[in-house]
Amino acid sequence: MTMSAKPMTDKKIQPASQYKRIMLKMSGEVLMGENQYGLDPATVKRVADDIKAVVDLGVEVCVVVGAGNIYRGVAGAAEGMDRTTADYMGMLGIVINALALQNALEHIGVHTRVQSAIRMDSICEPYIRRKAFRHMQKGRVVIFAAGTGNPYFTTDTAAALRASEMNCDALFKGTKVDGVYTADPHKDKTATRFDRISYMDVLTKDLKVMDATAISLARENNIPIIIFSVREKGNLAQVVQAKGKYTIVTN
Ligand code: GTP
């Protein structure tokens, strides 16, 4: 049954204790802070602090990052390039972000492992599902790098895929806004935020939460997607505890 896309106010959302394991998806742009591209060390540190706060709640965490912050820097060079080549460049950008995040997390005492979908054994582990499970059971944050390892797939899809493989209880997507709105809240003052919305409504209304492949994967595997703002310090831990503002996408 398709749920109405009408904004709802019910807040019967799972308490934190029910999230045993979560996937965090962040765009690369988050890591550039106020810069135009690249990595802002203070922002990377702040994101690491936010992840640590969730680890400290006893929740197992795995992470997928994008590469928009690196890719922007090479966008000029990438113009006119084959899609596949450009996508592989993006995957390499993700590895840079993954290593930066790993470094920041380990500096604050969080144990991590980076696993790459494209083998680069001198730099990080290859993606091995059972090993990733073992790492998370030991309290390590696993950062999945290089997307799915295939061109034509977004990092959102990589996040939904890994969340499915890792039996995550939820996929948290950190964005610049605190949820899914009826219209762009920066352009339309009357836009309202959905507390809850169905996968089907996201797809049929083309609400641009994630691409259709990612939404379909999450839907098939019954993984709720929680859209929240990653800009405020400490917000991730709040949202993991069902506090604050966010939109949850479910069946
Ligand atoms: P457990 O023994 O299961 O607790 O896991 P572990 O990751 O500590 O054991 P392992 O011996 O596999 O790894 C030891 C260190 O080597 C860790 O820091 C891993 O991230 C790293 N490591 C393991 N495999 C690879 C690899 O293929 N490439 C790279 N670069 N590092 C690796």
PDB file of C-alpha atoms and ligand atoms in Angstrom:
ATOM      1  CA  MET A   1       0.000   0.000   0.000  1.00  0.00           C
ATOM      2  CA  THR A   2       1.324   3.437  -0.910  1.00  0.00           C
ATOM      3  CA  MET A   3       1.306   5.908   1.959  1.00  0.00           C
ATOM      4  CA  SER A   4       0.106   9.409   1.460  1.00  0.00           C
ATOM      5  CA  ALA A   5       2.855  11.972   0.845  1.00  0.00           C
ATOM      6  CA  LYS A   6       0.997  14.379   3.162  1.00  0.00           C
ATOM      7  CA  PRO A   7       3.347  15.684   5.871  1.00  0.00           C
ATOM      8  CA  MET A   8       2.694  13.685   9.029  1.00  0.00           C
ATOM      9  CA  THR A   9       3.406  14.451  12.631  1.00  0.00           C
ATOM     10  CA  ASP A  10       3.560  10.984  14.225  1.00  0.00           C
ATOM     11  CA  LYS A  11       6.825  10.342  16.032  1.00  0.00           C
ATOM     12  CA  LYS A  12       6.563   6.609  16.720  1.00  0.00           C
ATOM     13  CA  ILE A  13      10.053   6.009  15.506  1.00  0.00           C
ATOM     14  CA  GLN A  14      12.407   3.314  16.764  1.00  0.00           C
ATOM     15  CA  PRO A  15      14.367   4.186  19.899  1.00  0.00           C
ATOM     16  CA  ALA A  16      18.171   4.190  19.620  1.00  0.00           C
ATOM     17  CA  SER A  17      18.508   0.831  21.344  1.00  0.00           C
ATOM     18  CA  GLN A  18      16.812  -0.828  18.388  1.00  0.00           C
ATOM     19  CA  TYR A  19      19.576   0.300  16.045  1.00  0.00           C
ATOM     20  CA  LYS A  20      22.198  -2.338  16.459  1.00  0.00           C
ATOM     21  CA  ARG A  21      24.032  -1.438  13.277  1.00  0.00           C
ATOM     22  CA  ILE A  22      23.704   1.600  11.031  1.00  0.00           C
ATOM     23  CA  MET A  23      25.064   2.834   7.735  1.00  0.00           C
ATOM     24  CA  LEU A  24      26.010   6.506   7.527  1.00  0.00           C
ATOM     25  CA  LYS A  25      26.093   8.038   4.057  1.00  0.00           C
ATOM     26  CA  MET A  26      27.647  11.453   3.635  1.00  0.00           C
ATOM     27  CA  SER A  27      28.322  13.435   0.534  1.00  0.00           C
ATOM     28  CA  GLY A  28      31.926  14.454  -0.053  1.00  0.00           C
ATOM     29  CA  GLU A  29      30.761  18.085  -0.018  1.00  0.00           C
ATOM     30  CA  VAL A  30      30.137  17.810   3.709  1.00  0.00           C
ATOM     31  CA  LEU A  31      33.866  17.294   4.265  1.00  0.00           C
ATOM     32  CA  MET A  32      34.897  20.486   2.477  1.00  0.00           C
ATOM     33  CA  GLY A  33      33.178  22.696   5.088  1.00  0.00           C
ATOM     34  CA  GLU A  34      32.913  26.254   3.757  1.00  0.00           C
ATOM     35  CA  ASN A  35      35.627  25.690   1.154  1.00  0.00           C
ATOM     36  CA  GLN A  36      34.898  25.368  -2.561  1.00  0.00           C
ATOM     37  CA  TYR A  37      36.517  21.951  -2.797  1.00  0.00           C
ATOM     38  CA  GLY A  38      38.925  19.664  -0.983  1.00  0.00           C
ATOM     39  CA  LEU A  39      38.991  18.664   2.673  1.00  0.00           C
ATOM     40  CA  ASP A  40      38.531  21.018   5.602  1.00  0.00           C
ATOM     41  CA  PRO A  41      40.415  19.412   8.523  1.00  0.00           C
ATOM     42  CA  ALA A  42      38.170  21.030  11.171  1.00  0.00           C
ATOM     43  CA  THR A  43      35.043  19.709   9.447  1.00  0.00           C
ATOM     44  CA  VAL A  44      36.509  16.225   9.021  1.00  0.00           C
ATOM     45  CA  LYS A  45      37.343  16.264  12.744  1.00  0.00           C
ATOM     46  CA  ARG A  46      33.828  17.413  13.623  1.00  0.00           C
ATOM     47  CA  VAL A  47      32.295  14.619  11.507  1.00  0.00           C
ATOM     48  CA  ALA A  48      34.610  12.132  13.230  1.00  0.00           C
ATOM     49  CA  ASP A  49      33.441  13.441  16.630  1.00  0.00           C
ATOM     50  CA  ASP A  50      29.831  12.965  15.521  1.00  0.00           C
ATOM     51  CA  ILE A  51      30.529   9.370  14.487  1.00  0.00           C
ATOM     52  CA  LYS A  52      32.318   8.700  17.777  1.00  0.00           C
ATOM     53  CA  ALA A  53      29.251   9.909  19.689  1.00  0.00           C
ATOM     54  CA  VAL A  54      27.204   7.191  17.964  1.00  0.00           C
ATOM     55  CA  VAL A  55      29.858   4.517  18.546  1.00  0.00           C
ATOM     56  CA  ASP A  56      29.794   5.551  22.212  1.00  0.00           C
ATOM     57  CA  LEU A  57      26.061   4.783  22.259  1.00  0.00           C
ATOM     58  CA  GLY A  58      26.996   1.161  21.520  1.00  0.00           C
ATOM     59  CA  VAL A  59      25.774   1.248  17.926  1.00  0.00           C
ATOM     60  CA  GLU A  60      27.836  -0.489  15.224  1.00  0.00           C
ATOM     61  CA  VAL A  61      28.636   1.982  12.450  1.00  0.00           C
ATOM     62  CA  CYS A  62      29.725   1.666   8.851  1.00  0.00           C
ATOM     63  CA  VAL A  63      30.196   4.615   6.536  1.00  0.00           C
ATOM     64  CA  VAL A  64      30.052   5.426   2.835  1.00  0.00           C
ATOM     65  CA  VAL A  65      31.284   8.828   1.669  1.00  0.00           C
ATOM     66  CA  GLY A  66      30.969  10.521  -1.682  1.00  0.00           C
ATOM     67  CA  ALA A  67      33.632  12.447  -3.567  1.00  0.00           C
ATOM     68  CA  GLY A  68      31.959  15.699  -4.654  1.00  0.00           C
ATOM     69  CA  ASN A  69      34.576  17.715  -2.746  1.00  0.00           C
ATOM     70  CA  ILE A  70      37.458  16.116  -4.667  1.00  0.00           C
ATOM     71  CA  TYR A  71      35.617  15.777  -7.919  1.00  0.00           C
ATOM     72  CA  ARG A  72      34.706  19.465  -8.060  1.00  0.00           C
ATOM     73  CA  GLY A  73      38.381  20.216  -8.109  1.00  0.00           C
ATOM     74  CA  VAL A  74      38.861  18.125 -11.212  1.00  0.00           C
ATOM     75  CA  ALA A  75      35.524  18.967 -12.867  1.00  0.00           C
ATOM     76  CA  GLY A  76      37.226  21.171 -15.462  1.00  0.00           C
ATOM     77  CA  ALA A  77      39.603  18.407 -16.458  1.00  0.00           C
ATOM     78  CA  ALA A  78      36.752  15.908 -16.440  1.00  0.00           C
ATOM     79  CA  GLU A  79      34.674  17.906 -18.917  1.00  0.00           C
ATOM     80  CA  GLY A  80      34.170  15.984 -22.125  1.00  0.00           C
ATOM     81  CA  MET A  81      35.613  12.876 -20.531  1.00  0.00           C
ATOM     82  CA  ASP A  82      34.042   9.433 -20.899  1.00  0.00           C
ATOM     83  CA  ARG A  83      31.485   8.757 -18.199  1.00  0.00           C
ATOM     84  CA  THR A  84      33.295   5.600 -17.133  1.00  0.00           C
ATOM     85  CA  THR A  85      36.656   7.362 -16.755  1.00  0.00           C
ATOM     86  CA  ALA A  86      35.045  10.202 -14.825  1.00  0.00           C
ATOM     87  CA  ASP A  87      33.295   7.689 -12.543  1.00  0.00           C
ATOM     88  CA  TYR A  88      36.564   5.881 -11.818  1.00  0.00           C
ATOM     89  CA  MET A  89      38.130   9.242 -10.941  1.00  0.00           C
ATOM     90  CA  GLY A  90      35.239   9.768  -8.550  1.00  0.00           C
ATOM     91  CA  MET A  91      35.902   6.374  -6.954  1.00  0.00           C
ATOM     92  CA  LEU A  92      39.526   7.344  -6.349  1.00  0.00           C
ATOM     93  CA  GLY A  93      38.268  10.578  -4.782  1.00  0.00           C
ATOM     94  CA  ILE A  94      36.179   8.517  -2.369  1.00  0.00           C
ATOM     95  CA  VAL A  95      39.298   6.650  -1.267  1.00  0.00           C
ATOM     96  CA  ILE A  96      40.972   9.986  -0.416  1.00  0.00           C
ATOM     97  CA  ASN A  97      37.956  10.970   1.699  1.00  0.00           C
ATOM     98  CA  ALA A  98      37.820   7.536   3.353  1.00  0.00           C
ATOM     99  CA  LEU A  99      41.484   7.767   4.398  1.00  0.00           C
ATOM    100  CA  ALA A 100      40.976  11.306   5.744  1.00  0.00           C
ATOM    101  CA  LEU A 101      38.004  10.169   7.792  1.00  0.00           C
ATOM    102  CA  GLN A 102      39.859   7.084   9.012  1.00  0.00           C
ATOM    103  CA  ASN A 103      42.732   9.266  10.147  1.00  0.00           C
ATOM    104  CA  ALA A 104      40.446  11.695  11.968  1.00  0.00           C
ATOM    105  CA  LEU A 105      38.580   8.860  13.699  1.00  0.00           C
ATOM    106  CA  GLU A 106      41.751   7.111  14.820  1.00  0.00           C
ATOM    107  CA  HIS A 107      43.091  10.399  16.209  1.00  0.00           C
ATOM    108  CA  ILE A 108      40.167  10.439  18.648  1.00  0.00           C
ATOM    109  CA  GLY A 109      40.537   6.782  19.572  1.00  0.00           C
ATOM    110  CA  VAL A 110      37.943   5.169  17.309  1.00  0.00           C
ATOM    111  CA  HIS A 111      39.189   1.953  15.723  1.00  0.00           C
ATOM    112  CA  THR A 112      38.486   1.775  12.011  1.00  0.00           C
ATOM    113  CA  ARG A 113      39.051  -0.276   8.912  1.00  0.00           C
ATOM    114  CA  VAL A 114      38.805   0.984   5.338  1.00  0.00           C
ATOM    115  CA  GLN A 115      37.636  -1.569   2.786  1.00  0.00           C
ATOM    116  CA  SER A 116      37.769  -0.668  -0.891  1.00  0.00           C
ATOM    117  CA  ALA A 117      35.555  -2.029  -3.648  1.00  0.00           C
ATOM    118  CA  ILE A 118      38.562  -1.643  -5.970  1.00  0.00           C
ATOM    119  CA  ARG A 119      41.646  -3.435  -4.741  1.00  0.00           C
ATOM    120  CA  MET A 120      44.481  -1.191  -3.604  1.00  0.00           C
ATOM    121  CA  ASP A 121      46.037  -3.492  -1.053  1.00  0.00           C
ATOM    122  CA  SER A 122      48.943  -1.235  -0.083  1.00  0.00           C
ATOM    123  CA  ILE A 123      46.486   1.404   1.082  1.00  0.00           C
ATOM    124  CA  CYS A 124      43.536  -0.460   2.576  1.00  0.00           C
ATOM    125  CA  GLU A 125      41.788  -3.801   2.820  1.00  0.00           C
ATOM    126  CA  PRO A 126      39.737  -5.126  -0.061  1.00  0.00           C
ATOM    127  CA  TYR A 127      35.990  -5.335   0.502  1.00  0.00           C
ATOM    128  CA  ILE A 128      35.257  -8.652   2.192  1.00  0.00           C
ATOM    129  CA  ARG A 129      31.757  -8.836   3.609  1.00  0.00           C
ATOM    130  CA  ARG A 130      32.427 -11.365   6.361  1.00  0.00           C
ATOM    131  CA  LYS A 131      35.526  -9.492   7.478  1.00  0.00           C
ATOM    132  CA  ALA A 132      33.566  -6.244   7.608  1.00  0.00           C
ATOM    133  CA  PHE A 133      31.040  -7.949   9.902  1.00  0.00           C
ATOM    134  CA  ARG A 134      33.813  -9.121  12.192  1.00  0.00           C
ATOM    135  CA  HIS A 135      35.302  -5.622  12.350  1.00  0.00           C
ATOM    136  CA  MET A 136      31.977  -4.094  13.315  1.00  0.00           C
ATOM    137  CA  GLN A 137      31.314  -6.759  15.933  1.00  0.00           C
ATOM    138  CA  LYS A 138      34.633  -5.685  17.473  1.00  0.00           C
ATOM    139  CA  GLY A 139      33.435  -2.073  17.628  1.00  0.00           C
ATOM    140  CA  ARG A 140      35.422  -0.866  14.632  1.00  0.00           C
ATOM    141  CA  VAL A 141      33.934   1.648  12.236  1.00  0.00           C
ATOM    142  CA  VAL A 142      34.158   0.249   8.724  1.00  0.00           C
ATOM    143  CA  ILE A 143      34.502   2.814   5.958  1.00  0.00           C
ATOM    144  CA  PHE A 144      33.553   1.404   2.586  1.00  0.00           C
ATOM    145  CA  ALA A 145      35.549   3.110  -0.154  1.00  0.00           C
ATOM    146  CA  ALA A 146      35.428   3.280  -3.961  1.00  0.00           C
ATOM    147  CA  GLY A 147      31.636   3.063  -4.197  1.00  0.00           C
ATOM    148  CA  THR A 148      30.416  -0.211  -5.671  1.00  0.00           C
ATOM    149  CA  GLY A 149      33.591  -0.400  -7.760  1.00  0.00           C
ATOM    150  CA  ASN A 150      31.518   0.066 -10.903  1.00  0.00           C
ATOM    151  CA  PRO A 151      30.879   3.109 -13.057  1.00  0.00           C
ATOM    152  CA  TYR A 152      27.244   4.236 -13.508  1.00  0.00           C
ATOM    153  CA  PHE A 153      26.457   3.598  -9.833  1.00  0.00           C
ATOM    154  CA  THR A 154      26.212   6.445  -7.340  1.00  0.00           C
ATOM    155  CA  THR A 155      27.599   6.483  -3.809  1.00  0.00           C
ATOM    156  CA  ASP A 156      23.983   6.508  -2.594  1.00  0.00           C
ATOM    157  CA  THR A 157      23.552   3.167  -4.324  1.00  0.00           C
ATOM    158  CA  ALA A 158      26.817   1.954  -2.796  1.00  0.00           C
ATOM    159  CA  ALA A 159      25.468   2.943   0.630  1.00  0.00           C
ATOM    160  CA  ALA A 160      22.171   1.107   0.050  1.00  0.00           C
ATOM    161  CA  LEU A 161      24.041  -1.939  -1.268  1.00  0.00           C
ATOM    162  CA  ARG A 162      26.486  -2.142   1.633  1.00  0.00           C
ATOM    163  CA  ALA A 163      23.693  -1.406   4.132  1.00  0.00           C
ATOM    164  CA  SER A 164      21.802  -4.384   2.660  1.00  0.00           C
ATOM    165  CA  GLU A 165      24.852  -6.659   2.677  1.00  0.00           C
ATOM    166  CA  MET A 166      25.721  -5.652   6.239  1.00  0.00           C
ATOM    167  CA  ASN A 167      22.155  -6.148   7.502  1.00  0.00           C
ATOM    168  CA  CYS A 168      22.067  -2.573   8.744  1.00  0.00           C
ATOM    169  CA  ASP A 169      18.968  -1.552  10.676  1.00  0.00           C
ATOM    170  CA  ALA A 170      18.878   1.846   9.012  1.00  0.00           C
ATOM    171  CA  LEU A 171      20.643   4.039   6.499  1.00  0.00           C
ATOM    172  CA  PHE A 172      21.309   7.577   7.755  1.00  0.00           C
ATOM    173  CA  LYS A 173      21.854  10.047   4.971  1.00  0.00           C
ATOM    174  CA  GLY A 174      23.496  13.269   6.122  1.00  0.00           C
ATOM    175  CA  THR A 175      22.608  16.284   3.973  1.00  0.00           C
ATOM    176  CA  LYS A 176      22.599  20.065   4.185  1.00  0.00           C
ATOM    177  CA  VAL A 177      18.902  20.102   5.134  1.00  0.00           C
ATOM    178  CA  ASP A 178      17.091  18.449   8.017  1.00  0.00           C
ATOM    179  CA  GLY A 179      14.839  16.186   5.978  1.00  0.00           C
ATOM    180  CA  VAL A 180      12.689  15.845   2.887  1.00  0.00           C
ATOM    181  CA  TYR A 181      10.518  18.840   2.052  1.00  0.00           C
ATOM    182  CA  THR A 182       7.501  19.353  -0.185  1.00  0.00           C
ATOM    183  CA  ALA A 183       9.632  21.871  -2.132  1.00  0.00           C
ATOM    184  CA  ASP A 184      13.127  23.367  -1.873  1.00  0.00           C
ATOM    185  CA  PRO A 185      13.011  25.108   1.547  1.00  0.00           C
ATOM    186  CA  HIS A 186      15.677  27.598   0.408  1.00  0.00           C
ATOM    187  CA  LYS A 187      13.463  28.752  -2.449  1.00  0.00           C
ATOM    188  CA  ASP A 188       9.939  28.171  -1.145  1.00  0.00           C
ATOM    189  CA  LYS A 189       9.083  29.511   2.322  1.00  0.00           C
ATOM    190  CA  THR A 190       5.845  27.488   2.414  1.00  0.00           C
ATOM    191  CA  ALA A 191       7.711  24.172   1.996  1.00  0.00           C
ATOM    192  CA  THR A 192       7.018  21.697   4.808  1.00  0.00           C
ATOM    193  CA  ARG A 193       9.112  18.802   6.006  1.00  0.00           C
ATOM    194  CA  PHE A 194       7.811  15.233   5.968  1.00  0.00           C
ATOM    195  CA  ASP A 195       8.290  13.401   9.253  1.00  0.00           C
ATOM    196  CA  ARG A 196       7.728  10.132   7.448  1.00  0.00           C
ATOM    197  CA  ILE A 197       7.254   9.196   3.814  1.00  0.00           C
ATOM    198  CA  SER A 198       7.095   5.955   1.834  1.00  0.00           C
ATOM    199  CA  TYR A 199       9.729   4.709  -0.609  1.00  0.00           C
ATOM    200  CA  MET A 200       7.050   4.681  -3.302  1.00  0.00           C
ATOM    201  CA  ASP A 201       6.161   8.321  -2.717  1.00  0.00           C
ATOM    202  CA  VAL A 202       9.820   9.286  -2.910  1.00  0.00           C
ATOM    203  CA  LEU A 203      10.055   7.476  -6.247  1.00  0.00           C
ATOM    204  CA  THR A 204       6.761   8.558  -7.793  1.00  0.00           C
ATOM    205  CA  LYS A 205       7.055  12.173  -6.662  1.00  0.00           C
ATOM    206  CA  ASP A 206      10.709  12.277  -7.707  1.00  0.00           C
ATOM    207  CA  LEU A 207      11.655  13.821  -4.357  1.00  0.00           C
ATOM    208  CA  LYS A 208      15.404  13.504  -4.970  1.00  0.00           C
ATOM    209  CA  VAL A 209      16.164  11.842  -1.638  1.00  0.00           C
ATOM    210  CA  MET A 210      18.500   9.352  -3.291  1.00  0.00           C
ATOM    211  CA  ASP A 211      18.615   7.942  -6.786  1.00  0.00           C
ATOM    212  CA  ALA A 212      15.983   5.371  -7.762  1.00  0.00           C
ATOM    213  CA  THR A 213      18.412   2.414  -7.619  1.00  0.00           C
ATOM    214  CA  ALA A 214      19.331   3.244  -4.019  1.00  0.00           C
ATOM    215  CA  ILE A 215      15.710   3.739  -2.963  1.00  0.00           C
ATOM    216  CA  SER A 216      14.652   0.465  -4.628  1.00  0.00           C
ATOM    217  CA  LEU A 217      17.437  -1.483  -2.931  1.00  0.00           C
ATOM    218  CA  ALA A 218      16.554  -0.054   0.479  1.00  0.00           C
ATOM    219  CA  ARG A 219      12.881  -0.792  -0.139  1.00  0.00           C
ATOM    220  CA  GLU A 220      13.491  -4.398  -1.237  1.00  0.00           C
ATOM    221  CA  ASN A 221      15.604  -5.001   1.848  1.00  0.00           C
ATOM    222  CA  ASN A 222      13.305  -3.069   4.167  1.00  0.00           C
ATOM    223  CA  ILE A 223      15.994  -0.646   5.342  1.00  0.00           C
ATOM    224  CA  PRO A 224      14.588   2.673   6.561  1.00  0.00           C
ATOM    225  CA  ILE A 225      16.388   5.750   5.212  1.00  0.00           C
ATOM    226  CA  ILE A 226      16.723   8.647   7.626  1.00  0.00           C
ATOM    227  CA  ILE A 227      17.477  12.019   6.075  1.00  0.00           C
ATOM    228  CA  PHE A 228      18.982  14.507   8.517  1.00  0.00           C
ATOM    229  CA  SER A 229      21.222  17.560   8.620  1.00  0.00           C
ATOM    230  CA  VAL A 230      24.864  16.728   9.104  1.00  0.00           C
ATOM    231  CA  ARG A 231      25.813  20.376   9.554  1.00  0.00           C
ATOM    232  CA  GLU A 232      25.053  20.719  13.265  1.00  0.00           C
ATOM    233  CA  LYS A 233      27.564  19.216  15.647  1.00  0.00           C
ATOM    234  CA  GLY A 234      26.157  16.239  17.530  1.00  0.00           C
ATOM    235  CA  ASN A 235      23.055  15.954  15.370  1.00  0.00           C
ATOM    236  CA  LEU A 236      23.810  12.426  14.164  1.00  0.00           C
ATOM    237  CA  ALA A 237      23.719  11.000  17.699  1.00  0.00           C
ATOM    238  CA  GLN A 238      20.490  12.906  18.350  1.00  0.00           C
ATOM    239  CA  VAL A 239      18.826  11.514  15.250  1.00  0.00           C
ATOM    240  CA  VAL A 240      20.056   7.988  16.006  1.00  0.00           C
ATOM    241  CA  GLN A 241      18.171   8.386  19.291  1.00  0.00           C
ATOM    242  CA  ALA A 242      15.063   9.554  17.381  1.00  0.00           C
ATOM    243  CA  LYS A 243      15.461  13.124  18.657  1.00  0.00           C
ATOM    244  CA  GLY A 244      15.456  16.341  16.656  1.00  0.00           C
ATOM    245  CA  LYS A 245      14.367  16.874  13.088  1.00  0.00           C
ATOM    246  CA  TYR A 246      14.599  14.376  10.265  1.00  0.00           C
ATOM    247  CA  THR A 247      12.534  12.507   7.699  1.00  0.00           C
ATOM    248  CA  ILE A 248      12.253   8.740   7.786  1.00  0.00           C
ATOM    249  CA  VAL A 249      11.582   6.870   4.528  1.00  0.00           C
ATOM    250  CA  THR A 250       9.945   3.486   5.122  1.00  0.00           C
ATOM    251  CA  ASN A 251       7.321   1.174   3.653  1.00  0.00           C
TER     252      ASN A 251
HETATM  253  P1  GTP B   1      41.025  -9.325  13.351  1.00  0.00           P
HETATM  254  O1  GTP B   1      42.315 -10.053  13.455  1.00  0.00           O
HETATM  255  O2  GTP B   1      39.946 -10.125  12.732  1.00  0.00           O
HETATM  256  O3  GTP B   1      40.590  -8.734  14.654  1.00  0.00           O
HETATM  257  O4  GTP B   1      41.176  -8.106  12.329  1.00  0.00           O
HETATM  258  P2  GTP B   1      42.416  -7.197  11.995  1.00  0.00           P
HETATM  259  O5  GTP B   1      41.953  -6.246  10.941  1.00  0.00           O
HETATM  260  O6  GTP B   1      43.028  -6.564  13.192  1.00  0.00           O
HETATM  261  O7  GTP B   1      43.438  -8.251  11.448  1.00  0.00           O
HETATM  262  P3  GTP B   1      44.351  -8.260  10.215  1.00  0.00           P
HETATM  263  O8  GTP B   1      45.502  -9.074  10.608  1.00  0.00           O
HETATM  264  O9  GTP B   1      43.534  -8.647   9.011  1.00  0.00           O
HETATM  265  O10 GTP B   1      44.777  -6.749  10.009  1.00  0.00           O
HETATM  266  C1  GTP B   1      45.780  -6.109  10.728  1.00  0.00           C
HETATM  267  C2  GTP B   1      45.986  -4.730  10.143  1.00  0.00           C
HETATM  268  O11 GTP B   1      46.324  -4.854   8.769  1.00  0.00           O
HETATM  269  C3  GTP B   1      44.728  -3.838  10.176  1.00  0.00           C
HETATM  270  O12 GTP B   1      45.106  -2.502  10.426  1.00  0.00           O
HETATM  271  C4  GTP B   1      44.164  -3.961   8.787  1.00  0.00           C
HETATM  272  O13 GTP B   1      43.433  -2.804   8.383  1.00  0.00           O
HETATM  273  C5  GTP B   1      45.415  -4.137   7.953  1.00  0.00           C
HETATM  274  N1  GTP B   1      45.142  -4.918   6.763  1.00  0.00           N
HETATM  275  C6  GTP B   1      44.585  -6.125   6.663  1.00  0.00           C
HETATM  276  N2  GTP B   1      44.454  -6.516   5.388  1.00  0.00           N
HETATM  277  C7  GTP B   1      44.961  -5.511   4.630  1.00  0.00           C
HETATM  278  C8  GTP B   1      45.119  -5.285   3.219  1.00  0.00           C
HETATM  279  O14 GTP B   1      44.757  -6.102   2.383  1.00  0.00           O
HETATM  280  N3  GTP B   1      45.686  -4.110   2.865  1.00  0.00           N
HETATM  281  C9  GTP B   1      46.075  -3.173   3.762  1.00  0.00           C
HETATM  282  N4  GTP B   1      46.606  -2.035   3.318  1.00  0.00           N
HETATM  283  N5  GTP B   1      45.953  -3.345   5.079  1.00  0.00           N
HETATM  284  C10 GTP B   1      45.398  -4.485   5.513  1.00  0.00           C
END
